[in-house]
Structure formats: C-alpha cells, structure tokens
Amino acid sequence: MRRVSACCFISLFSRTNQKHKDKDKLTQRTREAMENPMYNAANNVEIAVQKANDSNHGCATNIVLNHDFSEGLHLWHPNNCDGFVVSAESAHPEGTSEKLGGNYAVVSNRKECWQGLEQDITARVSPGATYTVSARVGVSGPLQGSTDVLATLKLENQGSGTSYLFIGRASVSKEKWEKLEGTFSLPAMPDRVVFYFEGPSPGVDILIESVVITCSSPSECESVSQRCFAAGDENVILNPNFEDGLNNWSGRGCKIVLHDSMADGKIVPLSGKYFASATERTQNWNGIQQEITGKVQRKLAYDVTAVVRIFGNNVTNSDVRVTLWVQTPNLREQYIGVANAQATDKDWVQLQGKFLLNGSPSKVVVYVEGPPSGTDILLNSLIVKHAEKTPPSPPPVIENPAFGVNIIQNSSLSDGTNGWFPLGNCTLNVATGSPHILPPMARESLGPHEPLSGRYILVTNRTQTWMGPAQMITDKVKLFLTYQVSGWVRIGSGASGPQNVNVALGVDSQWVNGGQVEVNGDGWHEIGGSFRIEKQPSKVMVYVQGPSPGVDLMVAGVQIFPVDRQARFRYLRRQTDQNRKRDVILKFSGVDSSTLLGTMVLVKQTQNTFPLGSCMSRTNIDNEDFVDFFTKNFNWAVFGNELKWYWTEPQQGNFNYQDADEMLALCKSHNIQTRGHCIFWEVINTVQSWVQSLNKNDLMTAVQNRLTGLLTRYKGKFMHYDVNNEMLHGSFYQDRLGKDIRANMFKTAHQLDLSALLFVNDYHVEDGCDPRSSPEKYIQHILDLQEQGAPVGGIGIQGHIDSPVGPIVCSALDKLGILGLPIWFTELDVSSINEYVRGDDLEVMLREAFAHPAVDGIMLWGFWELFMSRNNSHLVNAEGDINEAGKRYLALRKEWLSHAHGHIDDQGQFQFRGFHGTYTLEIINSSKKVSKTFVVDNGDLPLVVPIDL
C-alpha cells in the first residue's frame, strides 16, 4: 500500500480538537495503522480496505443521502471550509478532461489537509455489517503531479472521545476523475458516525461527483434492512395497518387488542381490515407504541400521520397525542410532542405532525396517548415518513392595494346608518359630538387627513356583550394585505366599572381580533389594531362589541385601511440613521501629514454591538447546523425552558441544572451574552404541582430557596433576569403570599446578584389587542413595583405578534419610553403561512425596534422549524434551509453594518458616519498597508478616533 503524506497521518489518527501535532512527531503506532489497515488497537475496530465489489448484495440501498448533489449540499457539511455545488453540464473543473452529466461538489478554502466534506450516517449503519464505499473524486487548484483523496469515518463516543477510521483513498491528478473504493465494518456502534473526504494539501480543492455506500454482506445486512428504507420515502413503521396482527406493537403501560370491529359492528376500520385498541389504561400516558430506533436519522424531518378514535368510559371527546420518547446515550430522557387532535367516539380522526431529532439517540419509541384513564385509544394506522420538501409559496401578487383607503362604507355617517346593521336585537342611531380629529395611531399611518365628521353610532338596547354595529366587507378585503383598524369608542352611563370594547371580525366561523381597549365612562378612547386574512373566506363581517349588557356603546370614525409598509420603512431608515449611527473622525498621526494626503482608507464594520439574540433549547445544541447559524448570526441568547423553575426543580428537591450549565458553556465559548428567563412565572398553569400544593409558609420558604439557589449558582453569568413572568396575566404568587411578594422578589434577586438587570416581562403590550396589558396598564404596574422599592431595571415586551403595524408598535414604545428604562423585545416572533409575508412582518418589527431610541435589544423566540412556540414562524426550515423570512433577517443584519472608503484629507483626517460597533481600518499607500481596529460607541457628538501610524 502506498503511504500518504504525514499531514494526512495526523488528520486521520492524531487529531485532538482540530489541533495537529508536528508531522515529525508521529508515533510508530500511527504509521503502523496506516501501513496495516487491519490494525487499530486504540479502538478495536476491524477494517478491511480492499477493492469494492462491483455487484452489491443484500440491501443495495445507498445509505448516503443526496449522493449525487442533486439537492445542492443538503445534508452535506463542509468541515471548517467552504463548499458549493456546480452543474457539470455547464462547466467542469479546471484541468480535468472529463465533462460530467450531473452535478458535483467543490470543497474550497481548505486551510488544513483534514478539512473536507462530511455527512452523518449514524442512523443508517449497524455493527457487524460490512459496507462498500465507491466514490468519484477529483482535485483542482495549485497542484503539481498527483495527491491523495481519502475517505474516512469519524467515530464519536461520549465516554471515550473521538477516533478516526481510514476507509480508502485514490491518487488523483488534475487531469481526470478517479474512483475511490474501500470497505469498512464496525464491531460496536459509536454514538455518532460521520463519513467524510479529506487528504490534499491546503489550498487544493476537493471535487466529488457521486458517493455510494451499500451493505455488501447479505446476512449481516438483514438486521439493518429496515434502516435502508427509512432513509427514503417509505413508512418506517412496521405493520402500520395491523395486517400482521400486533407484531412489532406493544402496550405502553396497558394492554393492546386487535379488532376487525367493535361495539356490535358499529366501529369498523377506516381503511384496511383491522385496528388496535389500547385498553385497561390507568394513566393518560398509557397507549400503543412501537420502537423505531435506528429507523430515523438525526437532522432529518419526518411527517407523522395517525388515524385514531376513542371508546368507552362515557368520554365522547378527548385530546389524543402522538409522542416521541427519546433516550440519549447518557440515559437522558426526552419527550417530543409530535401531533395532537380532538378525537371522538363517533368518527375516526387524523392526527398530523412533524418531528426532527437533533442528537443521536440510543433509543426512540413513538406512541399514542392522551385520553383520561379508562378510555380506550383506537388506532387504525400510523405512518412515519421522511418529510418531503415543500417549495415556498410565491410572494403574493396584490393588484391595486389602495394603501390608506378606508374600506368601511359610510364611515362618516353622512348617509345615516346606511351600510351598517345591528348585530342582534340592539338599536342603531346617529348622534353628534364625537372627536373631529383622526386617532393618533391612524394619523401616524395616514399623514394629513381631513377632519372627521363628528357623528357617531349610538348603540342602545344591548342585551348581549356581542351586540353592536356591524358591516359586511367580504368583497373589499384582499388576501395577504395587512389592514390597520382605527376608531373612537365610548360607553354610556350605568356601567359598573371599566368595560372592554373590541373591534372584531367574523371570518366565516372564526373570530379575529381587530383591536381592544378598556373604556371608562369618562370620554372618548382611541381603539386600534390590525389583521390580515390569508385564506379565501366566503364571508367577512366587521363589528364592534364588548361592554356588558345594558351598557350603551358609541362608535365613531371607524377606519380599516391597508398599510404601506415600504413607505414606513423609508421613514424608519431615517430614524435609524439618527438613533443608531454616529459621526466619526479618524485623526491620523505619527508620520508627516504631507505624506498622508490622498492615502487610501478602507473602513469595514465587523460587528454591530446592538443586541440581536434568540431563544434556544438544550436539544438544539446537539445539532451542529443549528449551532453554526446561531453563533454566526446572534450575539445574545435566552433559554426557552431550561432555567424555568418547573425545569430546574420538577419535583421538590430534585434539581436539574445540567441543561442550563451546558447551554451557558456553549454561549460563553462563543462570547454570546445571556438573559435569564425566568425566575418565577405568575400564571398558575405554569407552576409545577408540588409548588401549588404548598401551604403559605412552605411556599414562602420555597420561593426564597429558589431565589437563593438560582442566583447564587449563576451569579454574574446572566446579564438580565425576567423576575416574575407575565404579572399582568397571572397572580399565583401574589394571591397566596400577598401583594408585597412581587417587589420582594426583585429586592432579593438584586441583593443576590447586583450585576444583573431585573426585568418585568409581558405580552400583547405592543399590538393593541389586549386591554389587560396595554402600555398604560404596564406603566402603572411598573410604577407600583417601584413605589414598593422594587429595583426594576428594564421593560420586557415579549412580541408574539400577528400582522404588525408600525405606528401601533411605535405608539406603545413611545408611551413606555417615558419611564426612562431600557426596553427589550424579549420573545419576538411573527407568523404567516407565506414566507415572504412573514419576512415583511419580521422586518416591520425589527425596523421599528432598531429605529426607536428607547429599545436596547431584540430577542427572537427561536428561528428553527419545529422548535418554535408558533407554527409558520420559523426562519430556517427543519433540515437547515434558510427560508425567505430568514433571508430577510440576514439582509437586515448586513444593512446594519457600515463600510466606508476614501482618502485622507489635508488635515490628516478621514470622516464617515457609521453604526455603533467594532471596525477594522486599512490604510494603504505605495509602500505599505497598515491595519487597525477601533470601536464606535453611542454618543451625540462626533467621535474622534486617534490613529497612531
């Protein structure tokens, strides 16, 4: 066997955390391993490097996914270098004489010989089987003669570290493609198996045209034949329709029975001949299950479809769920909710969902659960398939959007109540005396506008809260347009207290919130909100409702109009320039000023210091693709659940800080700052049962222990804490421990960690759709806490928003800004079935926040599909493809970096205006190039930066 270069010895056998020993210090054992491929004493792995059989036997399915790069680099990953795919139809690599008929991958910008292209094949290989490898490879770049391209396996074991297994190599020159062949076998299964190419010297590109890995031993392959189809489009569930009885199925804590009918023939299968029941259930998690270990691969998305119904125990409907139980190699357990639906005892219903595994599990079980004990679960079929990629929806085409044009008929009431009708048996009349001015939020959107008429609708004889004026707008609403809602409302005398007034839309049978406000009997109140319709309705009605029966309602100046987002963006760009940039004067010294005149200066911003962060979960950090996107595109992090009390102490005295510790370690290694979310949560259904069961004294002790334990352990590690989440929407602790408990939580937290900024945090503050958390209510809440001595250091606006309208968001920020506290969007997400519209929504929120001087940071509530709290809100699809909303986010990050170039003037200076952050500076003249770094911080006056040359 021909010996490869010493550099490749190191990359294969002496690699530790990508730091390589000097090639002269190679151990004798390493050389023996390379010269005798049967030898790998360190890992007891048998290798057989030989020519691959041309005819594959047994399971002939290629276990390499996207083997011909027809899907680009999907599921392939360049290892600390660059990679791309080109069509060989239009071009072929420099120096090669062959022109291929398909695509090929190019691995470029290689700085080390071990860098190349890799794919995780853990779920598609099994110990004991022999696998044959065949690939077509080439090289390109600065190369004289030939070089070796190698195929290698990386074997990761949590307990014993990482080892490397040589498979085969090909001697390649720039003239032509070569076949690389070899075989491998694993006597034991590592936690992770990665196949990759490496070998040539730095600077030489590796070219790969196709890769095939098949199981070459029929008997050994039988045990993994099920895995072969799991990588394709077939169902990974065995016996999915019970045609083979109950084989491959088992009960999860209960008994399972096969049926062809039940209930005297009233229940028969929806499809096929049989169904199964999970019976004698004593817990809601009891059900029917199948183990699918080895049949699903990490980082691949799977669609799940189940057909179910319920039976017995006098339960007519119940929630039924498909759940995944996952055990990791270190015996951690994880439960993944995949699908749920309301099932009935009358008909079969279909559950549909999707899942993705980030890590390499040691065991995976899928099961159906949910109904109360005593109720049988009936399962007709279960399908788990690799999810097909669905192309994104095209950008919506909206003809004549008529921005700013009111779609309400007879809004001025100049024609009486024509166009309006009473919803219910109430009475509508026209009266005068309402405001003539446009409500402020509408004025911000519409600009100069003629005065309102002063007429209003008086609604009397209301006997239900939903009664009020209504109008049909079905033919006037256009799909995917965002509409702003505006109006004046007032209530009559006789109300027992403040009343909620709501502009609502009936979209077929669905209620859509167009805005809400709490109204006292003391004058006119602005009501504002927004909505968007994304599926063609048959009927759309707008109506005003809300006050208690018997309370008169007055409505004036109702406007519903589509908003011009691009016009708003132009305004926000000007605001951004004013609030997020600073004039900079680079003042050069150290050499004769006359020699500097005309010298070229290049200024490039490398980092904007404005905090842009995201939520993450512990399981996310097992996915290197997630980590790569996160660390490149965010500078702050918040943990979705892993710091919450129900996670860190699910049972009293049973603590779990390991997840948060590991996430903190990742953030620290990438210089990412972290927010602590959250110490407490006021909403009762988020409080673990053992806490709810405590008496007052024990609860007070538990609260103190929670504060001391958490903030002592992480002192100085979290920059912020959300102290008591959603106090405007819950009152568990206050109800049980008294009003002072909230302020005392802040005081104690501050004493335990003086460095942390302590936040309030709540939702629907910015969108006008929840009177409980209006800006006015939030301001009063914060003032009350401060009056009790609470050291409130920041205002958290969660930002779970639909169809956002800039002026409505800005109005909330303006009001909250009077408190002088930093405002953060702490959990921002937007949702639309159309990626382009979702991108528009995200741009609205990011631009409004970044342009507003009171906002100090933005945290997204996730970005990766299947790991978001809301559907249709992700920026990156489950398998790592950046969608249109994600591209919009990246474009804004790029826009918010400043670059400048020019020449030093006769005063030895160079001036520019740039965003706050870190910059690199290059000064270029005929004799040399000098590089410097500097920082532009916040300030009103021009920043003078001395540059000593």
JSON list of C-alpha atoms in Angstrom, two decimals, residues 701-864:
[
{"chain": "A", "resi": 701, "resn": "THR", "atom": "CA", "xyz": [-39.65, 29.14, 52.01]},
{"chain": "A", "resi": 702, "resn": "ALA", "atom": "CA", "xyz": [-39.64, 27.52, 48.56]},
{"chain": "A", "resi": 703, "resn": "VAL", "atom": "CA", "xyz": [-39.65, 30.94, 46.86]},
{"chain": "A", "resi": 704, "resn": "GLN", "atom": "CA", "xyz": [-36.68, 32.06, 48.96]},
{"chain": "A", "resi": 705, "resn": "ASN", "atom": "CA", "xyz": [-34.83, 28.81, 48.22]},
{"chain": "A", "resi": 706, "resn": "ARG", "atom": "CA", "xyz": [-35.49, 29.23, 44.50]},
{"chain": "A", "resi": 707, "resn": "LEU", "atom": "CA", "xyz": [-34.06, 32.74, 44.53]},
{"chain": "A", "resi": 708, "resn": "THR", "atom": "CA", "xyz": [-31.02, 31.80, 46.60]},
{"chain": "A", "resi": 709, "resn": "GLY", "atom": "CA", "xyz": [-30.28, 28.59, 44.72]},
{"chain": "A", "resi": 710, "resn": "LEU", "atom": "CA", "xyz": [-30.59, 30.03, 41.21]},
{"chain": "A", "resi": 711, "resn": "LEU", "atom": "CA", "xyz": [-28.94, 33.42, 41.65]},
{"chain": "A", "resi": 712, "resn": "THR", "atom": "CA", "xyz": [-26.11, 32.12, 43.80]},
{"chain": "A", "resi": 713, "resn": "ARG", "atom": "CA", "xyz": [-25.29, 29.36, 41.34]},
{"chain": "A", "resi": 714, "resn": "TYR", "atom": "CA", "xyz": [-25.30, 31.71, 38.34]},
{"chain": "A", "resi": 715, "resn": "LYS", "atom": "CA", "xyz": [-24.10, 34.92, 39.94]},
{"chain": "A", "resi": 716, "resn": "GLY", "atom": "CA", "xyz": [-22.62, 37.18, 37.27]},
{"chain": "A", "resi": 717, "resn": "LYS", "atom": "CA", "xyz": [-23.44, 34.79, 34.43]},
{"chain": "A", "resi": 718, "resn": "PHE", "atom": "CA", "xyz": [-26.83, 36.12, 33.28]},
{"chain": "A", "resi": 719, "resn": "MET", "atom": "CA", "xyz": [-26.90, 39.79, 32.30]},
{"chain": "A", "resi": 720, "resn": "HIS", "atom": "CA", "xyz": [-30.70, 40.02, 32.74]},
{"chain": "A", "resi": 721, "resn": "TYR", "atom": "CA", "xyz": [-33.40, 38.19, 34.67]},
{"chain": "A", "resi": 722, "resn": "ASP", "atom": "CA", "xyz": [-37.13, 38.18, 33.99]},
{"chain": "A", "resi": 723, "resn": "VAL", "atom": "CA", "xyz": [-38.04, 38.10, 37.66]},
{"chain": "A", "resi": 724, "resn": "ASN", "atom": "CA", "xyz": [-41.74, 37.19, 37.67]},
{"chain": "A", "resi": 725, "resn": "ASN", "atom": "CA", "xyz": [-43.03, 36.49, 34.21]},
{"chain": "A", "resi": 726, "resn": "GLU", "atom": "CA", "xyz": [-46.42, 37.81, 32.98]},
{"chain": "A", "resi": 727, "resn": "MET", "atom": "CA", "xyz": [-47.64, 39.56, 36.12]},
{"chain": "A", "resi": 728, "resn": "LEU", "atom": "CA", "xyz": [-50.34, 41.31, 34.05]},
{"chain": "A", "resi": 729, "resn": "HIS", "atom": "CA", "xyz": [-51.81, 37.93, 33.13]},
{"chain": "A", "resi": 730, "resn": "GLY", "atom": "CA", "xyz": [-51.40, 35.86, 36.29]},
{"chain": "A", "resi": 731, "resn": "SER", "atom": "CA", "xyz": [-51.28, 36.21, 40.08]},
{"chain": "A", "resi": 732, "resn": "PHE", "atom": "CA", "xyz": [-50.41, 32.81, 41.59]},
{"chain": "A", "resi": 733, "resn": "TYR", "atom": "CA", "xyz": [-47.73, 34.08, 43.99]},
{"chain": "A", "resi": 734, "resn": "GLN", "atom": "CA", "xyz": [-49.48, 37.36, 44.78]},
{"chain": "A", "resi": 735, "resn": "ASP", "atom": "CA", "xyz": [-52.75, 35.58, 45.60]},
{"chain": "A", "resi": 736, "resn": "ARG", "atom": "CA", "xyz": [-51.04, 33.22, 48.03]},
{"chain": "A", "resi": 737, "resn": "LEU", "atom": "CA", "xyz": [-48.28, 35.35, 49.51]},
{"chain": "A", "resi": 738, "resn": "GLY", "atom": "CA", "xyz": [-49.68, 38.89, 49.32]},
{"chain": "A", "resi": 739, "resn": "LYS", "atom": "CA", "xyz": [-49.03, 41.96, 47.20]},
{"chain": "A", "resi": 740, "resn": "ASP", "atom": "CA", "xyz": [-45.54, 42.59, 48.63]},
{"chain": "A", "resi": 741, "resn": "ILE", "atom": "CA", "xyz": [-44.16, 39.32, 47.28]},
{"chain": "A", "resi": 742, "resn": "ARG", "atom": "CA", "xyz": [-43.59, 40.71, 43.79]},
{"chain": "A", "resi": 743, "resn": "ALA", "atom": "CA", "xyz": [-41.47, 43.63, 44.96]},
{"chain": "A", "resi": 744, "resn": "ASN", "atom": "CA", "xyz": [-39.65, 41.37, 47.43]},
{"chain": "A", "resi": 745, "resn": "MET", "atom": "CA", "xyz": [-38.70, 39.01, 44.58]},
{"chain": "A", "resi": 746, "resn": "PHE", "atom": "CA", "xyz": [-37.00, 41.94, 42.84]},
{"chain": "A", "resi": 747, "resn": "LYS", "atom": "CA", "xyz": [-35.29, 43.13, 46.03]},
{"chain": "A", "resi": 748, "resn": "THR", "atom": "CA", "xyz": [-33.93, 39.69, 46.93]},
{"chain": "A", "resi": 749, "resn": "ALA", "atom": "CA", "xyz": [-32.77, 38.99, 43.38]},
{"chain": "A", "resi": 750, "resn": "HIS", "atom": "CA", "xyz": [-30.91, 42.30, 43.35]},
{"chain": "A", "resi": 751, "resn": "GLN", "atom": "CA", "xyz": [-29.21, 41.52, 46.66]},
{"chain": "A", "resi": 752, "resn": "LEU", "atom": "CA", "xyz": [-28.09, 38.12, 45.39]},
{"chain": "A", "resi": 753, "resn": "ASP", "atom": "CA", "xyz": [-26.71, 39.38, 42.05]},
{"chain": "A", "resi": 754, "resn": "LEU", "atom": "CA", "xyz": [-26.01, 43.11, 41.89]},
{"chain": "A", "resi": 755, "resn": "SER", "atom": "CA", "xyz": [-24.72, 42.86, 38.30]},
{"chain": "A", "resi": 756, "resn": "ALA", "atom": "CA", "xyz": [-27.97, 41.57, 36.76]},
{"chain": "A", "resi": 757, "resn": "LEU", "atom": "CA", "xyz": [-30.57, 43.91, 35.29]},
{"chain": "A", "resi": 758, "resn": "LEU", "atom": "CA", "xyz": [-34.02, 42.88, 36.55]},
{"chain": "A", "resi": 759, "resn": "PHE", "atom": "CA", "xyz": [-36.92, 42.95, 34.09]},
{"chain": "A", "resi": 760, "resn": "VAL", "atom": "CA", "xyz": [-40.67, 42.83, 34.03]},
{"chain": "A", "resi": 761, "resn": "ASN", "atom": "CA", "xyz": [-41.88, 40.79, 31.06]},
{"chain": "A", "resi": 762, "resn": "ASP", "atom": "CA", "xyz": [-45.32, 40.51, 29.46]},
{"chain": "A", "resi": 763, "resn": "TYR", "atom": "CA", "xyz": [-47.17, 40.00, 26.18]},
{"chain": "A", "resi": 764, "resn": "HIS", "atom": "CA", "xyz": [-49.63, 41.88, 23.94]},
{"chain": "A", "resi": 765, "resn": "VAL", "atom": "CA", "xyz": [-48.20, 45.17, 25.16]},
{"chain": "A", "resi": 766, "resn": "GLU", "atom": "CA", "xyz": [-47.39, 46.49, 21.69]},
{"chain": "A", "resi": 767, "resn": "ASP", "atom": "CA", "xyz": [-50.26, 45.36, 19.46]},
{"chain": "A", "resi": 768, "resn": "GLY", "atom": "CA", "xyz": [-53.44, 46.93, 20.85]},
{"chain": "A", "resi": 769, "resn": "CYS", "atom": "CA", "xyz": [-55.27, 43.63, 21.21]},
{"chain": "A", "resi": 770, "resn": "ASP", "atom": "CA", "xyz": [-55.30, 43.00, 24.99]},
{"chain": "A", "resi": 771, "resn": "PRO", "atom": "CA", "xyz": [-56.62, 45.58, 27.48]},
{"chain": "A", "resi": 772, "resn": "ARG", "atom": "CA", "xyz": [-55.01, 43.72, 30.38]},
{"chain": "A", "resi": 773, "resn": "SER", "atom": "CA", "xyz": [-51.53, 44.60, 29.10]},
{"chain": "A", "resi": 774, "resn": "SER", "atom": "CA", "xyz": [-51.96, 47.95, 27.37]},
{"chain": "A", "resi": 775, "resn": "PRO", "atom": "CA", "xyz": [-48.99, 50.32, 27.63]},
{"chain": "A", "resi": 776, "resn": "GLU", "atom": "CA", "xyz": [-50.92, 52.36, 30.19]},
{"chain": "A", "resi": 777, "resn": "LYS", "atom": "CA", "xyz": [-51.55, 49.27, 32.36]},
{"chain": "A", "resi": 778, "resn": "TYR", "atom": "CA", "xyz": [-47.89, 48.23, 32.04]},
{"chain": "A", "resi": 779, "resn": "ILE", "atom": "CA", "xyz": [-46.66, 51.68, 33.05]},
{"chain": "A", "resi": 780, "resn": "GLN", "atom": "CA", "xyz": [-48.89, 51.68, 36.13]},
{"chain": "A", "resi": 781, "resn": "HIS", "atom": "CA", "xyz": [-47.72, 48.16, 37.01]},
{"chain": "A", "resi": 782, "resn": "ILE", "atom": "CA", "xyz": [-44.06, 49.22, 36.86]},
{"chain": "A", "resi": 783, "resn": "LEU", "atom": "CA", "xyz": [-44.71, 52.39, 38.88]},
{"chain": "A", "resi": 784, "resn": "ASP", "atom": "CA", "xyz": [-46.48, 50.32, 41.55]},
{"chain": "A", "resi": 785, "resn": "LEU", "atom": "CA", "xyz": [-43.49, 47.98, 41.81]},
{"chain": "A", "resi": 786, "resn": "GLN", "atom": "CA", "xyz": [-41.06, 50.91, 42.04]},
{"chain": "A", "resi": 787, "resn": "GLU", "atom": "CA", "xyz": [-43.19, 52.54, 44.70]},
{"chain": "A", "resi": 788, "resn": "GLN", "atom": "CA", "xyz": [-42.74, 49.37, 46.79]},
{"chain": "A", "resi": 789, "resn": "GLY", "atom": "CA", "xyz": [-38.99, 49.59, 46.33]},
{"chain": "A", "resi": 790, "resn": "ALA", "atom": "CA", "xyz": [-38.56, 47.03, 43.56]},
{"chain": "A", "resi": 791, "resn": "PRO", "atom": "CA", "xyz": [-35.35, 47.72, 41.57]},
{"chain": "A", "resi": 792, "resn": "VAL", "atom": "CA", "xyz": [-36.96, 47.32, 38.15]},
{"chain": "A", "resi": 793, "resn": "GLY", "atom": "CA", "xyz": [-34.14, 47.70, 35.66]},
{"chain": "A", "resi": 794, "resn": "GLY", "atom": "CA", "xyz": [-35.78, 47.00, 32.33]},
{"chain": "A", "resi": 795, "resn": "ILE", "atom": "CA", "xyz": [-39.04, 46.56, 30.45]},
{"chain": "A", "resi": 796, "resn": "GLY", "atom": "CA", "xyz": [-39.60, 43.30, 28.58]},
{"chain": "A", "resi": 797, "resn": "ILE", "atom": "CA", "xyz": [-42.07, 43.27, 25.68]},
{"chain": "A", "resi": 798, "resn": "GLN", "atom": "CA", "xyz": [-42.43, 39.69, 24.54]},
{"chain": "A", "resi": 799, "resn": "GLY", "atom": "CA", "xyz": [-43.53, 40.48, 20.99]},
{"chain": "A", "resi": 800, "resn": "HIS", "atom": "CA", "xyz": [-45.61, 37.44, 20.00]},
{"chain": "A", "resi": 801, "resn": "ILE", "atom": "CA", "xyz": [-47.43, 39.49, 17.39]},
{"chain": "A", "resi": 802, "resn": "ASP", "atom": "CA", "xyz": [-49.66, 38.99, 14.34]},
{"chain": "A", "resi": 803, "resn": "SER", "atom": "CA", "xyz": [-49.89, 41.30, 11.31]},
{"chain": "A", "resi": 804, "resn": "PRO", "atom": "CA", "xyz": [-47.87, 44.09, 12.97]},
{"chain": "A", "resi": 805, "resn": "VAL", "atom": "CA", "xyz": [-48.43, 47.74, 12.02]},
{"chain": "A", "resi": 806, "resn": "GLY", "atom": "CA", "xyz": [-45.50, 50.06, 12.66]},
{"chain": "A", "resi": 807, "resn": "PRO", "atom": "CA", "xyz": [-47.28, 53.10, 14.10]},
{"chain": "A", "resi": 808, "resn": "ILE", "atom": "CA", "xyz": [-49.20, 50.93, 16.60]},
{"chain": "A", "resi": 809, "resn": "VAL", "atom": "CA", "xyz": [-45.97, 49.34, 17.82]},
{"chain": "A", "resi": 810, "resn": "CYS", "atom": "CA", "xyz": [-44.20, 52.70, 17.88]},
{"chain": "A", "resi": 811, "resn": "SER", "atom": "CA", "xyz": [-47.03, 54.27, 19.89]},
{"chain": "A", "resi": 812, "resn": "ALA", "atom": "CA", "xyz": [-46.55, 51.65, 22.63]},
{"chain": "A", "resi": 813, "resn": "LEU", "atom": "CA", "xyz": [-42.79, 52.23, 22.64]},
{"chain": "A", "resi": 814, "resn": "ASP", "atom": "CA", "xyz": [-43.26, 56.00, 22.89]},
{"chain": "A", "resi": 815, "resn": "LYS", "atom": "CA", "xyz": [-45.55, 55.61, 25.90]},
{"chain": "A", "resi": 816, "resn": "LEU", "atom": "CA", "xyz": [-43.29, 53.13, 27.71]},
{"chain": "A", "resi": 817, "resn": "GLY", "atom": "CA", "xyz": [-40.24, 55.24, 26.89]},
{"chain": "A", "resi": 818, "resn": "ILE", "atom": "CA", "xyz": [-41.32, 57.96, 29.33]},
{"chain": "A", "resi": 819, "resn": "LEU", "atom": "CA", "xyz": [-40.23, 55.70, 32.20]},
{"chain": "A", "resi": 820, "resn": "GLY", "atom": "CA", "xyz": [-36.60, 56.02, 31.11]},
{"chain": "A", "resi": 821, "resn": "LEU", "atom": "CA", "xyz": [-35.93, 52.29, 31.44]},
{"chain": "A", "resi": 822, "resn": "PRO", "atom": "CA", "xyz": [-34.30, 50.19, 28.70]},
{"chain": "A", "resi": 823, "resn": "ILE", "atom": "CA", "xyz": [-36.89, 48.35, 26.60]},
{"chain": "A", "resi": 824, "resn": "TRP", "atom": "CA", "xyz": [-36.18, 44.93, 25.14]},
{"chain": "A", "resi": 825, "resn": "PHE", "atom": "CA", "xyz": [-38.25, 42.78, 22.83]},
{"chain": "A", "resi": 826, "resn": "THR", "atom": "CA", "xyz": [-37.68, 39.53, 24.69]},
{"chain": "A", "resi": 827, "resn": "GLU", "atom": "CA", "xyz": [-39.61, 36.85, 22.76]},
{"chain": "A", "resi": 828, "resn": "LEU", "atom": "CA", "xyz": [-40.24, 38.20, 19.29]},
{"chain": "A", "resi": 829, "resn": "ASP", "atom": "CA", "xyz": [-41.91, 36.00, 16.69]},
{"chain": "A", "resi": 830, "resn": "VAL", "atom": "CA", "xyz": [-44.26, 36.60, 13.77]},
{"chain": "A", "resi": 831, "resn": "SER", "atom": "CA", "xyz": [-46.38, 34.11, 11.85]},
{"chain": "A", "resi": 832, "resn": "SER", "atom": "CA", "xyz": [-47.62, 33.74, 8.28]},
{"chain": "A", "resi": 833, "resn": "ILE", "atom": "CA", "xyz": [-48.14, 30.77, 6.00]},
{"chain": "A", "resi": 834, "resn": "ASN", "atom": "CA", "xyz": [-46.37, 32.78, 3.28]},
{"chain": "A", "resi": 835, "resn": "GLU", "atom": "CA", "xyz": [-42.62, 33.17, 3.88]},
{"chain": "A", "resi": 836, "resn": "TYR", "atom": "CA", "xyz": [-42.49, 36.50, 2.07]},
{"chain": "A", "resi": 837, "resn": "VAL", "atom": "CA", "xyz": [-45.27, 37.96, 4.20]},
{"chain": "A", "resi": 838, "resn": "ARG", "atom": "CA", "xyz": [-43.61, 36.51, 7.30]},
{"chain": "A", "resi": 839, "resn": "GLY", "atom": "CA", "xyz": [-40.45, 38.28, 6.22]},
{"chain": "A", "resi": 840, "resn": "ASP", "atom": "CA", "xyz": [-42.41, 41.53, 5.86]},
{"chain": "A", "resi": 841, "resn": "ASP", "atom": "CA", "xyz": [-43.80, 41.13, 9.39]},
{"chain": "A", "resi": 842, "resn": "LEU", "atom": "CA", "xyz": [-40.35, 40.42, 10.79]},
{"chain": "A", "resi": 843, "resn": "GLU", "atom": "CA", "xyz": [-38.90, 43.43, 9.00]},
{"chain": "A", "resi": 844, "resn": "VAL", "atom": "CA", "xyz": [-41.64, 45.64, 10.46]},
{"chain": "A", "resi": 845, "resn": "MET", "atom": "CA", "xyz": [-40.78, 44.58, 13.99]},
{"chain": "A", "resi": 846, "resn": "LEU", "atom": "CA", "xyz": [-37.01, 44.67, 13.60]},
{"chain": "A", "resi": 847, "resn": "ARG", "atom": "CA", "xyz": [-37.00, 48.06, 11.93]},
{"chain": "A", "resi": 848, "resn": "GLU", "atom": "CA", "xyz": [-39.44, 49.59, 14.46]},
{"chain": "A", "resi": 849, "resn": "ALA", "atom": "CA", "xyz": [-37.38, 48.32, 17.37]},
{"chain": "A", "resi": 850, "resn": "PHE", "atom": "CA", "xyz": [-33.98, 49.20, 15.91]},
{"chain": "A", "resi": 851, "resn": "ALA", "atom": "CA", "xyz": [-35.10, 52.70, 14.96]},
{"chain": "A", "resi": 852, "resn": "HIS", "atom": "CA", "xyz": [-36.58, 53.54, 18.37]},
{"chain": "A", "resi": 853, "resn": "PRO", "atom": "CA", "xyz": [-34.17, 55.15, 20.84]},
{"chain": "A", "resi": 854, "resn": "ALA", "atom": "CA", "xyz": [-35.78, 53.51, 23.89]},
{"chain": "A", "resi": 855, "resn": "VAL", "atom": "CA", "xyz": [-35.15, 49.95, 22.63]},
{"chain": "A", "resi": 856, "resn": "ASP", "atom": "CA", "xyz": [-31.88, 48.41, 23.78]},
{"chain": "A", "resi": 857, "resn": "GLY", "atom": "CA", "xyz": [-32.15, 44.88, 22.39]},
{"chain": "A", "resi": 858, "resn": "ILE", "atom": "CA", "xyz": [-34.18, 42.31, 20.44]},
{"chain": "A", "resi": 859, "resn": "MET", "atom": "CA", "xyz": [-34.50, 38.61, 21.21]},
{"chain": "A", "resi": 860, "resn": "LEU", "atom": "CA", "xyz": [-36.24, 36.28, 18.76]},
{"chain": "A", "resi": 861, "resn": "TRP", "atom": "CA", "xyz": [-38.23, 33.45, 20.31]},
{"chain": "A", "resi": 862, "resn": "GLY", "atom": "CA", "xyz": [-36.43, 30.90, 18.16]},
{"chain": "A", "resi": 863, "resn": "PHE", "atom": "CA", "xyz": [-35.77, 30.61, 14.44]},
{"chain": "A", "resi": 864, "resn": "TRP", "atom": "CA", "xyz": [-35.59, 26.88, 13.59]}
]
